[in-house]
Amino acid sequence: GAVVSQHPSRVICKSGTSVKIECRSLDFQATTMFWYRQFPKKSLMLMATSNEGSKATYEQGVEKDKFLINHASLTLSTLTVTSAHPEDSSFYICSAIQGAHGEAFFGQGTRLTVV
Amino acid sequence: GENVEQHPSTLSVQEGDSAVIKCTYSDSASNYFPWYKQELGKGPQLIIDIRSNVGEKKDQRIAVTLNKTAKHFSLHITETQPEDSAVYFCAATLNYQLIWGAGTKLIIKP
């Protein structure tokens, strides 16, 4: 299957700082990528849909200014958690759609801990 | 909108036995149903999928069945092995957006 690489896998940051997470489609181009947040023992919660060359579409309740998404190329989308607080600590996962039938492939996830 | 329900939330089976996880969906327009396996601390991995024009698909020990009339689909794992232990998620897709089930924690007892 297709490969989606997410980096970093783990990050610890101080409260008030910003953290950038990268999501790359390694062997295919992805006009659309998705960002999810996952709480312990819970299913994935869609945060936003990232569209190459245009603004991301955020789900209800997700702060646009808090979670900045940039999809500058067909192989890279970034999620920046700005002014991070401990409640932002979570597992963040990206996915990219490949092919006409819409198979979704996921990155390895990023464990963010804000201290 | 689409709603996906997944059962059971936890499933414990003896190694070598079969495991079945079931999902139901609400929107008959959904046309693609993937299953993902997620190991601790990792992103979900696509293990098998089925489209609405097919009733069953098999890949070695894993199979998925789809009943469009009843709007439910199931994951079947035969001859379970310790490495099958993980959380499994079903999803229904409408316009490329995945609607997730709540997940099933599969435990394989030695």
Tab-separated table of N, CA and C in Angstrom, chain A residues 34 36 38 42-44 46 91 93 100-104 106-108, chain B residues 32 36 38 41-44 46 49 51 89 96-98 100-102:
chain	number	residue	atom	x	y	z
A	34	PHE	N	-6.021	14.510	5.760
A	34	PHE	CA	-6.882	14.694	6.915
A	34	PHE	C	-6.047	14.661	8.184
A	36	TYR	N	-6.335	14.074	12.311
A	36	TYR	CA	-7.174	13.504	13.364
A	36	TYR	C	-6.500	13.689	14.714
A	38	GLN	N	-6.676	11.707	18.524
A	38	GLN	CA	-7.164	10.497	19.154
A	38	GLN	C	-6.858	10.532	20.638
A	42	LYS	N	-9.945	5.710	22.518
A	42	LYS	CA	-11.061	6.274	21.755
A	42	LYS	C	-10.804	6.170	20.263
A	43	SER	N	-11.857	6.385	19.499
A	43	SER	CA	-11.710	6.375	18.053
A	43	SER	C	-11.093	7.688	17.582
A	44	LEU	N	-10.811	7.750	16.312
A	44	LEU	CA	-10.196	8.948	15.744
A	44	LEU	C	-11.248	10.050	15.584
A	46	LEU	N	-11.949	13.483	13.630
A	46	LEU	CA	-11.492	14.326	12.537
A	46	LEU	C	-11.413	15.768	12.991
A	91	PHE	N	-2.683	12.312	20.846
A	91	PHE	CA	-2.097	11.589	19.721
A	91	PHE	C	-2.710	12.165	18.459
A	93	ILE	N	-2.871	12.221	14.284
A	93	ILE	CA	-2.617	11.317	13.152
A	93	ILE	C	-3.085	11.993	11.867
A	100	ALA	N	-8.472	6.795	-7.166
A	100	ALA	CA	-9.814	7.269	-7.490
A	100	ALA	C	-10.867	6.712	-6.544
A	101	HIS	N	-10.555	5.593	-5.880
A	101	HIS	CA	-11.545	4.976	-5.004
A	101	HIS	C	-11.419	5.426	-3.555
A	102	GLY	N	-10.464	6.261	-3.282
A	102	GLY	CA	-10.415	6.892	-1.968
A	102	GLY	C	-9.846	6.098	-0.836
A	103	GLU	N	-8.900	5.214	-1.103
A	103	GLU	CA	-8.263	4.507	0.013
A	103	GLU	C	-7.462	5.497	0.859
A	104	ALA	N	-7.650	5.408	2.163
A	104	ALA	CA	-6.952	6.299	3.086
A	104	ALA	C	-5.801	5.564	3.742
A	106	PHE	N	-2.562	6.050	6.556
A	106	PHE	CA	-2.292	6.864	7.725
A	106	PHE	C	-0.812	6.962	8.035
A	107	GLY	N	-0.454	8.096	8.619
A	107	GLY	CA	0.879	8.233	9.163
A	107	GLY	C	0.995	7.465	10.468
A	108	GLN	N	2.187	7.484	11.014
A	108	GLN	CA	2.468	6.716	12.223
A	108	GLN	C	1.925	7.379	13.485
B	32	TYR	N	-17.980	2.626	0.483
B	32	TYR	CA	-16.663	2.040	0.670
B	32	TYR	C	-16.452	1.812	2.153
B	36	TYR	N	-9.413	-1.066	9.665
B	36	TYR	CA	-8.066	-0.688	10.059
B	36	TYR	C	-7.667	-1.406	11.341
B	38	GLN	N	-5.031	-0.983	14.492
B	38	GLN	CA	-4.150	-0.006	15.139
B	38	GLN	C	-3.456	-0.653	16.328
B	41	GLY	N	0.224	3.028	20.080
B	41	GLY	CA	1.183	4.069	19.742
B	41	GLY	C	1.471	4.246	18.270
B	42	LYS	N	0.673	3.599	17.416
B	42	LYS	CA	0.903	3.704	15.983
B	42	LYS	C	-0.356	4.177	15.268
B	43	GLY	N	-0.192	4.619	14.043
B	43	GLY	CA	-1.339	5.008	13.258
B	43	GLY	C	-2.090	3.790	12.742
B	44	PRO	N	-3.332	3.958	12.338
B	44	PRO	CA	-4.111	2.844	11.805
B	44	PRO	C	-3.522	2.319	10.503
B	46	LEU	N	-4.474	0.050	7.139
B	46	LEU	CA	-5.538	-0.566	6.352
B	46	LEU	C	-5.248	-2.044	6.174
B	49	ASP	N	-10.584	-3.955	2.732
B	49	ASP	CA	-11.687	-3.051	2.460
B	49	ASP	C	-12.665	-3.722	1.513
B	51	ARG	N	-16.115	-2.711	-1.247
B	51	ARG	CA	-16.937	-1.688	-1.874
B	51	ARG	C	-18.368	-2.181	-1.948
B	89	PHE	N	-10.680	-0.917	13.813
B	89	PHE	CA	-11.701	0.087	13.526
B	89	PHE	C	-12.344	-0.202	12.184
B	96	TYR	N	-15.358	10.432	0.258
B	96	TYR	CA	-13.968	10.363	0.718
B	96	TYR	C	-13.791	10.635	2.211
B	97	GLN	N	-14.847	10.941	2.927
B	97	GLN	CA	-14.685	11.186	4.355
B	97	GLN	C	-15.031	9.917	5.120
B	98	LEU	N	-14.104	9.520	6.007
B	98	LEU	CA	-14.295	8.310	6.797
B	98	LEU	C	-15.139	8.618	8.028
B	100	TRP	N	-15.997	6.800	11.463
B	100	TRP	CA	-15.373	5.695	12.191
B	100	TRP	C	-16.317	5.012	13.170
B	101	GLY	N	-16.107	3.724	13.301
B	101	GLY	CA	-16.674	3.013	14.434
B	101	GLY	C	-15.845	3.322	15.663
B	102	ALA	N	-16.331	2.889	16.820
B	102	ALA	CA	-15.676	3.212	18.087
B	102	ALA	C	-14.456	2.342	18.362
